[in-house]
CSV table of C-alpha atoms and ligand atoms in Angstrom, one decimal:
chain,number,residue,atom,x,y,z
Y,1,UNK,CA,-15.9,-4.4,25.6
Y,2,UNK,CA,-12.1,-3.9,25.6
Y,3,UNK,CA,-10.2,-2.8,28.7
Y,4,UNK,CA,-9.0,0.2,26.6
Y,5,UNK,CA,-12.5,1.2,25.8
Y,6,UNK,CA,-13.5,0.9,29.5
Y,7,UNK,CA,-10.6,3.3,30.4
Y,8,UNK,CA,-11.7,5.7,27.8
Y,9,UNK,CA,-15.3,5.7,29.1
Y,10,UNK,CA,-14.0,6.2,32.6
Y,11,UNK,CA,-12.0,9.2,31.5
Y,12,UNK,CA,-15.0,10.7,29.8
Y,13,UNK,CA,-16.9,10.1,33.1
Y,14,UNK,CA,-19.5,7.8,31.6
Y,15,UNK,CA,-18.7,4.3,32.5
Y,16,UNK,CA,-21.3,1.7,31.5
Y,17,UNK,CA,-22.4,-0.2,34.5
Y,18,UNK,CA,-22.5,-3.7,33.0
Y,19,UNK,CA,-19.8,-4.9,30.7
Y,20,UNK,CA,-18.4,-8.1,29.3
Y,21,UNK,CA,-14.6,-8.5,29.0
Y,22,UNK,CA,-12.8,-11.2,27.2
Y,23,UNK,CA,-9.1,-11.9,27.8
Y,24,UNK,CA,-6.4,-13.9,29.4
Y,25,UNK,CA,-5.5,-14.2,33.1
Y,26,UNK,CA,-2.2,-12.6,34.0
Y,27,UNK,CA,-2.4,-13.5,37.7
Y,28,UNK,CA,-4.9,-14.8,40.2
Y,29,UNK,CA,-5.0,-14.3,44.0
Y,30,UNK,CA,-7.2,-16.4,46.2
Y,31,UNK,CA,-8.1,-15.0,49.6
Y,32,UNK,CA,-10.2,-16.6,52.2
Y,33,UNK,CA,-13.7,-15.9,50.8
Y,34,UNK,CA,-13.1,-14.4,47.4
Y,35,UNK,CA,-10.6,-14.2,44.6
Y,36,UNK,CA,-9.0,-11.6,42.3
Y,37,UNK,CA,-7.9,-12.1,38.7
Y,38,UNK,CA,-5.9,-9.7,36.6
Y,39,UNK,CA,-7.2,-9.9,33.1
Y,40,UNK,CA,-5.6,-8.5,30.0
Y,41,UNK,CA,-7.2,-8.4,26.6
Y,42,UNK,CA,-4.3,-6.9,24.6
Y,43,UNK,CA,-6.1,-3.6,24.0
Y,44,UNK,CA,-3.9,-1.7,26.5
Y,45,UNK,CA,-1.1,-2.2,29.0
Y,46,UNK,CA,-3.2,-2.1,32.1
Y,47,UNK,CA,-4.9,-5.2,33.3
Y,48,UNK,CA,-8.5,-5.1,34.5
Y,49,UNK,CA,-8.9,-6.4,38.1
Y,50,UNK,CA,-11.8,-8.9,38.3
Y,51,UNK,CA,-13.3,-9.5,41.7
Y,52,UNK,CA,-14.8,-12.9,42.1
Y,53,UNK,CA,-17.2,-13.5,45.0
Y,54,UNK,CA,-18.3,-16.9,46.4
Y,55,UNK,CA,-21.9,-16.1,45.5
Y,56,UNK,CA,-20.9,-16.7,41.9
Y,57,UNK,CA,-22.7,-19.9,40.8
Y,58,UNK,CA,-19.6,-21.7,39.6
Y,59,UNK,CA,-17.2,-20.1,42.1
Y,60,UNK,CA,-15.3,-23.3,43.1
Y,61,UNK,CA,-14.7,-24.3,39.5
Y,62,UNK,CA,-13.7,-20.8,38.5
Y,63,UNK,CA,-11.3,-20.3,41.4
Y,64,UNK,CA,-9.7,-23.6,40.5
Y,65,UNK,CA,-9.4,-23.0,36.8
Y,66,UNK,CA,-8.5,-19.4,36.6
Y,67,UNK,CA,-4.7,-19.8,36.4
Y,68,UNK,CA,-2.2,-17.6,34.7
Y,69,UNK,CA,-2.7,-17.9,31.0
Y,70,UNK,CA,-6.3,-19.1,31.1
Y,71,UNK,CA,-8.9,-17.5,28.8
Y,72,UNK,CA,-12.0,-16.0,30.3
Y,73,UNK,CA,-15.1,-14.1,29.5
Y,74,UNK,CA,-16.4,-12.0,32.4
Y,75,UNK,CA,-19.7,-10.2,32.6
Y,76,UNK,CA,-20.1,-7.9,35.5
Y,77,UNK,CA,-20.4,-4.4,37.0
Y,78,UNK,CA,-17.7,-1.8,37.0
Y,79,UNK,CA,-17.2,-0.5,40.6
Y,80,UNK,CA,-14.7,1.9,42.1
Y,81,UNK,CA,-11.8,0.0,43.5
Y,82,UNK,CA,-10.9,-0.2,47.2
Y,83,UNK,CA,-7.4,-1.4,46.4
Y,84,UNK,CA,-4.5,1.0,46.0
Y,85,UNK,CA,-3.4,2.0,42.5
Y,86,UNK,CA,-6.5,1.0,40.8
Y,87,UNK,CA,-9.5,3.2,40.0
Y,88,UNK,CA,-11.9,0.6,38.9
Y,89,UNK,CA,-12.5,-3.1,39.1
Y,90,UNK,CA,-15.0,-5.5,37.5
Y,91,UNK,CA,-17.3,-7.3,39.9
Y,92,UNK,CA,-18.0,-10.5,38.2
Y,93,UNK,CA,-21.6,-11.7,37.8
Y,94,UNK,CA,-20.8,-14.5,35.5
Y,95,UNK,CA,-17.5,-16.0,34.3
Y,96,UNK,CA,-16.8,-18.5,31.5
Y,97,UNK,CA,-13.4,-20.1,31.6
Y,98,UNK,CA,-12.9,-20.9,27.9
Y,99,UNK,CA,-9.6,-22.5,28.2
Y,100,UNK,CA,-7.4,-23.5,31.1
Y,101,UNK,CA,-3.6,-23.2,31.3
Y,102,UNK,CA,-1.7,-25.7,33.3
Y,103,UNK,CA,0.5,-23.8,35.8
Y,104,UNK,CA,3.0,-26.7,35.7
Y,105,UNK,CA,3.7,-26.1,32.0
Y,106,UNK,CA,2.6,-22.7,31.0
Y,107,UNK,CA,5.9,-20.8,30.4
Y,108,UNK,CA,4.7,-17.3,31.1
Y,109,UNK,CA,4.5,-17.3,34.9
Y,110,UNK,CA,4.6,-14.0,36.7
Y,111,UNK,CA,8.3,-13.1,36.6
Y,112,UNK,CA,10.5,-11.3,34.3
Y,113,UNK,CA,11.7,-13.3,31.3
Y,114,UNK,CA,14.6,-12.4,29.1
Y,115,UNK,CA,13.9,-11.4,25.5
Y,116,UNK,CA,16.1,-14.3,24.4
Y,117,UNK,CA,13.9,-16.8,26.3
Y,118,UNK,CA,10.7,-15.1,24.9
Y,119,UNK,CA,12.0,-15.6,21.4
Y,120,UNK,CA,11.9,-19.3,22.0
Y,121,UNK,CA,8.2,-19.1,22.7
Y,122,UNK,CA,7.1,-16.8,19.8
Y,123,UNK,CA,3.6,-18.2,19.9
Y,124,UNK,CA,3.1,-16.9,23.5
Y,125,UNK,CA,5.4,-13.9,23.9
Y,126,UNK,CA,2.8,-11.4,22.6
Y,127,UNK,CA,0.9,-12.0,25.9
Y,128,UNK,CA,3.7,-10.2,27.8
Y,129,UNK,CA,3.6,-6.5,28.7
Y,130,UNK,CA,6.6,-5.6,26.6
Y,131,UNK,CA,5.8,-7.5,23.4
Y,132,UNK,CA,2.2,-6.5,23.5
Y,133,UNK,CA,3.2,-2.8,23.9
Y,134,UNK,CA,5.6,-3.2,21.0
Y,135,UNK,CA,3.0,-4.6,18.7
Y,136,UNK,CA,0.5,-1.9,19.6
Y,137,UNK,CA,3.1,0.7,18.8
Y,138,UNK,CA,4.0,-1.1,15.6
Y,139,UNK,CA,0.3,-0.9,14.6
Y,140,UNK,CA,0.2,2.8,15.5
Y,141,UNK,CA,3.3,3.5,13.4
Y,142,UNK,CA,1.8,1.7,10.4
Y,143,UNK,CA,-1.4,3.7,10.8
Y,144,UNK,CA,0.5,7.0,11.1
Y,145,UNK,CA,2.5,6.1,8.0
Y,146,UNK,CA,-0.6,5.6,5.9
Y,147,UNK,CA,-2.2,8.7,7.4
Y,148,UNK,CA,0.8,10.8,6.5
Y,149,UNK,CA,0.9,9.8,2.9
Y,150,UNK,CA,-2.9,9.7,2.4
Y,151,UNK,CA,-3.3,13.2,3.8
Y,152,UNK,CA,-0.7,14.4,1.2
Y,153,UNK,CA,-2.4,12.6,-1.7
Y,154,UNK,CA,0.2,9.9,-2.2
Y,155,UNK,CA,-1.1,6.7,-3.8
Y,156,UNK,CA,-0.4,3.5,-2.0
Y,157,UNK,CA,0.8,1.1,-4.6
Y,158,UNK,CA,1.5,-2.6,-4.3
Y,159,UNK,CA,4.7,-3.8,-5.9
Y,160,UNK,CA,5.5,-7.5,-6.5
Y,161,UNK,CA,7.1,-9.7,-3.9
Y,162,UNK,CA,8.4,-12.0,-6.6
Y,163,UNK,CA,10.6,-10.1,-9.0
Y,164,UNK,CA,12.9,-10.7,-11.9
Y,165,UNK,CA,15.3,-7.8,-11.2
Y,166,UNK,CA,17.9,-7.5,-8.6
Y,167,UNK,CA,17.2,-3.8,-7.8
Y,168,UNK,CA,20.7,-2.6,-7.1
Y,169,UNK,CA,22.7,-5.4,-8.6
Y,170,UNK,CA,23.9,-6.0,-5.1
Y,171,UNK,CA,23.2,-9.7,-4.7
Y,172,UNK,CA,21.7,-10.8,-1.3
Y,173,UNK,CA,18.7,-12.3,-3.1
Y,174,UNK,CA,16.5,-15.2,-2.2
Y,175,UNK,CA,15.8,-17.4,-5.2
Y,176,UNK,CA,12.2,-18.3,-5.9
Y,177,UNK,CA,11.8,-21.7,-7.6
Y,178,UNK,CA,9.5,-24.6,-7.9
Y,179,UNK,CA,12.2,-26.8,-9.4
Y,180,UNK,CA,12.9,-30.1,-7.6
Y,181,UNK,CA,16.1,-29.3,-5.9
Y,182,UNK,CA,17.0,-33.0,-6.0
Y,183,UNK,CA,16.9,-33.0,-9.8
Y,184,UNK,CA,17.7,-29.6,-11.0
Y,185,UNK,CA,17.7,-29.4,-14.8
Y,186,UNK,CA,20.9,-28.2,-16.4
Y,187,UNK,CA,21.9,-27.0,-19.8
Y,188,UNK,CA,25.7,-27.4,-19.9
Y,189,UNK,CA,26.9,-25.8,-16.7
Y,190,UNK,CA,23.8,-23.6,-16.2
Y,191,UNK,CA,20.6,-24.3,-14.4
Y,192,UNK,CA,17.9,-24.5,-17.0
Y,193,UNK,CA,15.4,-21.9,-15.8
Y,194,UNK,CA,13.2,-22.4,-18.8
Y,195,UNK,CA,11.9,-25.4,-16.9
Y,196,UNK,CA,11.2,-23.4,-13.8
Y,197,UNK,CA,7.8,-22.0,-12.8
Y,198,UNK,CA,8.2,-18.6,-14.6
Y,199,UNK,CA,10.6,-19.8,-17.3
Y,200,UNK,CA,13.3,-17.5,-15.9
Y,201,UNK,CA,15.1,-16.9,-12.7
Y,202,UNK,CA,13.0,-15.0,-10.1
Y,203,UNK,CA,13.7,-13.7,-6.6
Y,204,UNK,CA,12.1,-12.3,-3.5
Y,205,UNK,CA,12.1,-8.5,-3.8
Y,206,UNK,CA,14.8,-6.5,-2.0
Y,207,UNK,CA,13.0,-3.2,-2.7
Y,208,UNK,CA,10.0,-1.9,-4.5
Y,209,UNK,CA,11.7,1.2,-5.6
Y,210,UNK,CA,12.0,0.6,-9.3
Y,211,UNK,CA,8.4,-0.4,-9.6
Y,212,UNK,CA,7.5,2.6,-7.5
Y,213,UNK,CA,9.3,4.8,-10.0
Y,214,UNK,CA,7.1,3.4,-12.8
Y,215,UNK,CA,4.0,4.3,-10.8
Y,216,UNK,CA,5.4,7.7,-9.9
Y,217,UNK,CA,5.7,8.5,-13.6
Y,218,UNK,CA,1.9,8.2,-13.8
Y,219,UNK,CA,0.6,9.4,-10.5
Y,220,UNK,CA,3.3,11.8,-9.2
Y,221,UNK,CA,3.5,10.8,-5.6
Y,222,UNK,CA,3.2,7.2,-4.6
Y,223,UNK,CA,4.4,4.9,-1.8
Y,224,UNK,CA,4.9,1.3,-1.1
Y,225,UNK,CA,4.5,-0.4,2.3
Y,226,UNK,CA,5.2,-4.1,2.2
Y,227,UNK,CA,7.6,-7.0,3.0
Y,228,UNK,CA,11.1,-7.1,1.7
Y,229,UNK,CA,13.7,-9.8,1.8
Y,230,UNK,CA,17.5,-9.9,2.0
Y,231,UNK,CA,19.6,-13.0,2.1
Y,232,UNK,CA,22.4,-11.1,3.7
Y,233,UNK,CA,24.2,-13.0,6.4
Y,234,UNK,CA,24.1,-10.1,8.9
Y,235,UNK,CA,23.4,-11.5,12.3
Y,236,UNK,CA,23.1,-8.1,13.9
Y,237,UNK,CA,20.5,-6.5,16.2
Y,238,UNK,CA,19.4,-4.3,13.2
Y,239,UNK,CA,19.0,-6.8,10.3
Y,240,UNK,CA,16.3,-9.2,9.5
Y,241,UNK,CA,16.0,-11.5,6.4
Y,242,UNK,CA,12.4,-10.5,6.1
Y,243,UNK,CA,11.4,-6.9,7.0
Y,244,UNK,CA,8.9,-4.3,6.0
Y,245,UNK,CA,9.9,-1.3,4.0
Y,246,UNK,CA,8.1,2.0,3.3
Y,247,UNK,CA,9.2,3.6,0.0
Y,248,UNK,CA,7.7,6.9,-1.2
Y,249,UNK,CA,8.6,8.1,-4.7
Y,250,UNK,CA,7.9,11.6,-5.9
Y,251,UNK,CA,8.0,12.9,-9.5
Y,252,UNK,CA,9.0,16.5,-10.0
Y,253,UNK,CA,11.1,16.4,-6.9
Y,254,UNK,CA,14.8,16.9,-6.1
Y,255,UNK,CA,17.0,15.9,-3.1
Y,256,UNK,CA,15.9,18.8,-1.0
Y,257,UNK,CA,12.3,17.9,-1.4
Y,258,UNK,CA,13.2,14.3,-0.6
Y,259,UNK,CA,14.9,15.4,2.7
Y,260,UNK,CA,12.0,17.6,3.6
Y,261,UNK,CA,9.6,14.8,3.1
Y,262,UNK,CA,11.7,12.4,5.2
Y,263,UNK,CA,12.0,14.8,8.0
Y,264,UNK,CA,8.2,15.7,8.0
Y,265,UNK,CA,7.5,12.0,7.8
Y,266,UNK,CA,9.5,11.0,10.9
Y,267,UNK,CA,8.1,14.0,12.9
Y,268,UNK,CA,4.5,13.1,12.0
Y,269,UNK,CA,5.0,9.4,13.0
Y,270,UNK,CA,6.5,10.3,16.4
Y,271,UNK,CA,3.9,12.9,17.1
Y,272,UNK,CA,1.0,10.6,16.2
Y,273,UNK,CA,2.3,7.6,18.2
Y,274,UNK,CA,3.0,9.8,21.3
Y,275,UNK,CA,-0.7,10.9,21.1
Y,276,UNK,CA,-2.2,7.5,20.3
Y,277,UNK,CA,-0.1,5.3,22.6
Y,278,UNK,CA,0.9,7.4,25.6
Y,279,UNK,CA,0.8,4.6,28.1
Y,280,UNK,CA,2.9,2.2,26.0
Y,281,UNK,CA,5.4,5.0,25.3
Y,282,UNK,CA,5.6,5.7,29.0
Y,283,UNK,CA,6.2,2.1,29.7
Y,284,UNK,CA,9.1,1.9,27.2
Y,285,UNK,CA,10.6,5.0,28.8
Y,286,UNK,CA,10.4,3.4,32.3
Y,287,UNK,CA,11.3,-0.2,31.5
Y,288,UNK,CA,13.3,-0.4,28.3
Y,289,UNK,CA,15.2,2.8,27.6
Y,290,UNK,CA,15.0,6.0,29.6
Y,291,UNK,CA,15.7,8.2,26.6
Y,292,UNK,CA,12.7,7.1,24.6
Y,293,UNK,CA,10.4,10.1,25.3
Y,294,UNK,CA,13.3,12.5,25.2
Y,295,UNK,CA,14.3,11.1,21.8
Y,296,UNK,CA,10.7,11.4,20.5
Y,297,UNK,CA,10.4,15.0,21.6
Y,298,UNK,CA,13.9,15.7,20.2
Y,299,UNK,CA,12.7,14.5,16.8
Y,300,UNK,CA,9.5,16.4,16.9
Y,301,UNK,CA,10.9,19.7,18.1
Y,302,UNK,CA,14.2,20.0,16.4
Y,303,UNK,CA,15.3,20.4,12.8
Y,304,UNK,CA,17.4,17.5,11.6
Y,305,UNK,CA,21.1,18.3,11.0
Y,306,UNK,CA,22.0,18.2,7.3
Y,307,UNK,CA,25.5,17.8,6.1
Y,308,UNK,CA,27.4,16.3,3.1
Y,309,UNK,CA,29.3,13.1,3.3
Y,310,UNK,CA,32.5,15.1,2.8
Y,311,UNK,CA,31.7,17.2,5.8
Y,312,UNK,CA,30.7,14.1,7.8
Y,313,UNK,CA,34.1,12.5,7.0
Y,314,UNK,CA,35.8,15.7,8.1
Y,315,UNK,CA,33.9,15.6,11.4
Y,316,UNK,CA,34.8,11.9,11.9
Y,317,UNK,CA,38.5,12.6,11.2
Y,318,UNK,CA,38.4,15.4,13.8
Y,319,UNK,CA,36.6,13.2,16.4
Y,320,UNK,CA,38.7,12.5,19.4
Y,321,UNK,CA,38.2,8.8,19.5
Y,322,UNK,CA,39.2,5.5,17.9
Y,323,UNK,CA,36.9,3.8,15.5
Y,324,UNK,CA,37.1,0.1,14.7
Y,325,UNK,CA,36.7,0.8,11.0
Y,326,UNK,CA,38.8,3.3,9.1
Y,327,UNK,CA,37.4,6.8,8.2
Y,328,UNK,CA,38.5,7.9,4.8
Y,329,UNK,CA,36.9,9.8,1.9
Y,330,UNK,CA,35.5,7.1,-0.4
Y,331,UNK,CA,34.8,4.5,2.2
Y,332,UNK,CA,31.3,3.8,3.3
Y,333,UNK,CA,30.2,5.0,6.8
Y,334,UNK,CA,30.0,2.2,9.2
Y,335,UNK,CA,27.3,1.9,11.9
Y,336,UNK,CA,29.8,3.2,14.6
Y,337,UNK,CA,30.4,6.3,12.4
Y,338,UNK,CA,26.7,6.9,11.9
Y,339,UNK,CA,26.0,6.5,15.5
Y,340,UNK,CA,28.8,8.9,16.5
Y,341,UNK,CA,27.4,11.6,14.3
Y,342,UNK,CA,23.8,11.2,15.4
Y,343,UNK,CA,24.3,10.2,19.0
Y,344,UNK,CA,27.3,12.0,20.2
Y,345,UNK,CA,28.1,14.9,17.9
Y,346,UNK,CA,24.7,16.3,17.0
Y,347,UNK,CA,22.5,14.4,19.5
Y,348,UNK,CA,19.7,14.3,17.0
Y,349,UNK,CA,18.9,12.8,13.6
Y,350,UNK,CA,21.4,13.7,10.9
Y,351,UNK,CA,20.9,13.7,7.2
Y,352,UNK,CA,24.1,12.9,5.3
Y,353,UNK,CA,24.0,13.7,1.6
Y,354,UNK,CA,26.2,13.5,-1.5
Y,355,UNK,CA,28.0,10.2,-1.0
Y,356,UNK,CA,30.8,9.0,-3.3
Y,357,UNK,CA,29.5,7.5,-6.5
Y,358,UNK,CA,31.4,4.3,-6.0
Y,359,UNK,CA,29.6,3.3,-2.8
Y,360,UNK,CA,26.1,4.0,-3.9
Y,361,UNK,CA,23.7,2.4,-6.4
Y,362,UNK,CA,23.8,3.2,-10.1
Y,363,UNK,CA,20.4,4.9,-10.2
Y,364,UNK,CA,21.3,7.8,-7.9
Y,365,UNK,CA,21.7,11.1,-9.7
Y,366,UNK,CA,25.2,12.1,-10.5
Y,367,UNK,CA,26.1,15.5,-8.9
Y,368,UNK,CA,27.7,18.4,-10.8
Y,369,UNK,CA,31.1,17.4,-9.3
Y,370,UNK,CA,31.0,14.1,-11.1
Y,371,UNK,CA,32.4,12.3,-8.0
Y,372,UNK,CA,29.3,12.1,-5.8
Y,373,UNK,CA,25.6,11.2,-6.1
Y,374,UNK,CA,22.5,12.9,-4.8
Y,375,UNK,CA,22.0,10.3,-2.1
Y,376,UNK,CA,20.8,11.0,1.5
Y,377,UNK,CA,20.8,8.8,4.5
Y,378,UNK,CA,18.9,9.7,7.7
Y,379,UNK,CA,20.9,8.6,10.7
Y,380,UNK,CA,19.3,8.2,14.0
Y,381,UNK,CA,20.7,8.0,17.5
Y,382,UNK,CA,21.1,4.4,18.7
Y,383,UNK,CA,20.1,2.9,15.3
Y,384,UNK,CA,22.3,4.4,12.7
Y,385,UNK,CA,20.8,4.4,9.2
Y,386,UNK,CA,17.0,4.4,9.4
Y,387,UNK,CA,16.3,5.9,6.0
Y,388,UNK,CA,18.2,5.6,2.8
Y,389,UNK,CA,17.1,7.7,-0.3
Y,390,UNK,CA,18.2,9.6,-3.3
Y,391,UNK,CA,17.3,11.8,-6.2
Y,392,UNK,CA,17.2,9.3,-9.2
Y,393,UNK,CA,19.1,9.7,-12.4
Y,394,UNK,CA,16.6,11.0,-14.9
Y,395,UNK,CA,19.0,11.5,-17.8
Y,396,UNK,CA,19.0,8.6,-20.2
Y,397,UNK,CA,22.6,8.8,-21.5
Y,398,UNK,CA,24.1,9.2,-18.0
Y,399,UNK,CA,21.9,6.4,-16.6
Y,400,UNK,CA,22.9,4.0,-19.4
Y,401,UNK,CA,26.5,4.8,-18.7
Y,402,UNK,CA,26.1,4.2,-15.0
Y,403,UNK,CA,24.4,0.8,-15.6
Y,404,UNK,CA,27.4,-0.3,-17.7
Y,405,UNK,CA,29.9,1.0,-15.2
Y,406,UNK,CA,28.2,-1.0,-12.6
Y,407,UNK,CA,28.8,-4.1,-14.7
Y,408,UNK,CA,25.2,-4.5,-15.5
Y,409,UNK,CA,23.5,-5.0,-18.9
Y,410,UNK,CA,21.3,-2.0,-20.0
Y,411,UNK,CA,19.1,-4.6,-21.8
Y,412,UNK,CA,18.0,-6.0,-18.5
Y,413,UNK,CA,16.8,-2.5,-17.5
Y,414,UNK,CA,15.0,-1.7,-20.8
Y,415,UNK,CA,11.8,-0.6,-19.0
Y,416,UNK,CA,13.7,1.4,-16.4
Y,417,UNK,CA,15.5,3.2,-19.3
Y,418,UNK,CA,12.2,3.7,-21.1
Y,419,UNK,CA,11.0,5.8,-18.2
Y,420,UNK,CA,13.9,8.2,-19.1
Y,421,UNK,CA,13.0,7.9,-22.8
Y,422,UNK,CA,9.4,8.8,-22.5
Y,423,UNK,CA,8.4,11.8,-20.3
Y,424,UNK,CA,11.3,11.7,-17.9
Y,425,UNK,CA,11.2,14.1,-14.9
Y,426,UNK,CA,13.5,14.8,-11.9
Y,427,UNK,CA,12.3,12.4,-9.2
Y,428,UNK,CA,13.3,11.2,-5.8
Y,429,UNK,CA,12.4,8.9,-3.0
Y,430,UNK,CA,13.6,6.9,0.0
Y,431,UNK,CA,13.3,3.7,1.9
Y,432,UNK,CA,12.5,3.4,5.5
Y,433,UNK,CA,13.1,0.1,7.3
Y,434,UNK,CA,9.8,-0.2,9.3
Y,435,UNK,CA,11.3,-2.4,12.0
Y,436,UNK,CA,14.2,0.0,12.5
Y,437,UNK,CA,11.5,2.7,13.0
Y,438,UNK,CA,9.7,0.7,15.6
Y,439,UNK,CA,13.0,0.0,17.3
Y,440,UNK,CA,13.8,3.6,17.4
Y,441,UNK,CA,10.4,4.5,18.7
Y,442,UNK,CA,10.3,1.9,21.5
Y,443,UNK,CA,14.0,1.7,22.4
Y,444,UNK,CA,14.0,-2.1,21.9
Y,445,UNK,CA,17.5,-3.1,21.3
Y,446,UNK,CA,17.0,-6.1,19.2
Y,447,UNK,CA,15.1,-6.0,15.9
Y,448,UNK,CA,13.9,-9.6,16.5
Y,449,UNK,CA,11.7,-8.2,19.2
Y,450,UNK,CA,9.8,-5.7,17.1
Y,451,UNK,CA,8.4,-8.1,14.5
Y,452,UNK,CA,6.0,-10.9,15.6
Y,453,UNK,CA,7.8,-13.6,13.6
Y,454,UNK,CA,11.4,-12.7,13.0
Y,455,UNK,CA,13.4,-14.4,10.2
Y,456,UNK,CA,17.2,-14.3,10.5
Y,457,UNK,CA,20.0,-16.5,9.3
Y,458,UNK,CA,19.4,-20.1,10.5
Y,459,UNK,CA,16.2,-19.1,12.3
Y,460,UNK,CA,12.6,-19.2,11.0
Y,461,UNK,CA,10.2,-20.3,13.6
Y,462,UNK,CA,6.5,-20.6,13.3
A,1,ATP,P1,22.4,-1.2,6.3
A,1,ATP,O1,23.7,-0.6,5.8
A,1,ATP,O2,22.0,-0.9,7.7
A,1,ATP,O3,22.4,-2.7,6.0
A,1,ATP,P2,21.3,-0.7,3.7
A,1,ATP,O4,22.2,0.3,3.2
A,1,ATP,O5,21.5,-2.1,3.2
A,1,ATP,O6,21.3,-0.7,5.3
A,1,ATP,P3,19.0,0.2,2.1
A,1,ATP,O7,19.3,-0.7,1.0
A,1,ATP,O8,19.2,1.6,1.9
A,1,ATP,O9,19.8,-0.3,3.5
A,1,ATP,O10,17.5,-0.1,2.6
A,1,ATP,C1,16.6,0.9,3.1
A,1,ATP,C2,16.3,0.8,4.5
A,1,ATP,O11,15.9,-0.5,4.9
A,1,ATP,C3,17.5,1.0,5.5
A,1,ATP,O12,17.6,2.4,5.7
A,1,ATP,C4,17.1,0.3,6.7
A,1,ATP,O13,16.2,1.1,7.5
A,1,ATP,C5,16.3,-0.8,6.2
A,1,ATP,N1,17.0,-2.1,6.1
A,1,ATP,C6,18.0,-2.5,5.3
A,1,ATP,N2,18.3,-3.7,5.5
A,1,ATP,C7,17.6,-4.2,6.5
A,1,ATP,C8,17.5,-5.5,7.1
A,1,ATP,N3,18.3,-6.5,6.8
A,1,ATP,N4,16.6,-5.6,8.2
A,1,ATP,C9,15.8,-4.6,8.5
A,1,ATP,N5,15.8,-3.4,7.9
A,1,ATP,C10,16.7,-3.2,6.9
A,2,MN,MN1,22.5,-3.7,4.2
């Protein structure tokens, strides 16, 4: 039985008497004639205190082997605890020590370790309080996301990880090849991709959006939830080379509908996670960032601020403070600007819409003014951009023109244009960086600590 399940049974007033628990020892204390071990099985933050009496058949062996990090299986009786702070403990009747952990070398001794240090032991760090809470909350977020879309009849679609199109024509792609890099075949100056696995250049996907648009044109409302890759050399606390993205796409939908969905979506996730992981969220609020719970309630209870890019620029120009990067109509908002808007000015999530055409992707729908596109970014306190979305250009002639202006070849987008040729409809969608959401939810300051195995420039461990 898991420690979490035991706690649930206790709350409902019906603890089973005899249980078996399997987990890892966090600490052990040996007194004169008995021993205590704190066992954690990952199911919840709280450890279960195991009381080991000398009448246990293998007491001497157990007392010797039960060091921090050892794996155990304990069968015993749940009894009210005499100790302070604990309501229940497990009185062991039998204990199996599956695997020992040498106290001389096991790196997770009972003291606080820095997150930097924990990143160097990625194979063990999930056994710490903070990282295990993060990965439980990450799981709860994923669950809430599926729940949100499934309840609304969105189809979960699976888009390819290996693609042939650079979604936005923005570069930052990882090449996928099976060519021998020591003997790359060339035709004149060019790599001869006809000899490569697929007979053409292929990449790891940077977004499933375009494929999601294909599926939305058959099913109405769809979403993707899968890994995404960007070879951008951004060594920041908010960028990974491999991250997970959630991308809903809705047919018969405009930018307002898109914003409404994004707002309802974030509210649902926060609400659900507060309900399903109250202890973990309390832990983050106490140990990581004292504004975590306030932020969560702020999201759930308040309407997001909505303003246009032009209005946002005006606000930034009025702001009585110096920014590192210039503020000027036509330039992209930098993270410091985004954070100023969300964190300081409005103190809640902000949706900025109608960005200048030049700084956004070609597929975003041109506004009536001809200068801006129907884009929207959701900016969150502490994080900056957490969601980026838009209404898509559904008009064939305008889209073709925008592809050309972007320096791309409409021939490469024949299928994307076909969607506008056959049964086109207004449609919209957005992309949410899943790790940014988990960061936002937990208050963890570095994105490397909210994914089990982070990939960043010059770093890919395990
Ligand atoms: P940023 O300006 O922060 O780099 P972006 O404009 O490149 O973001 P989009 O292309 O709009 O981001 O991607 C959609 C979402 O994916 C973003 O809102 C963000 O939450 C997330 N995201 C983008 N790049 C990364 C990354 N390298 N690591 C983790 N999440 C990312
Ligand atoms: Mn980026």
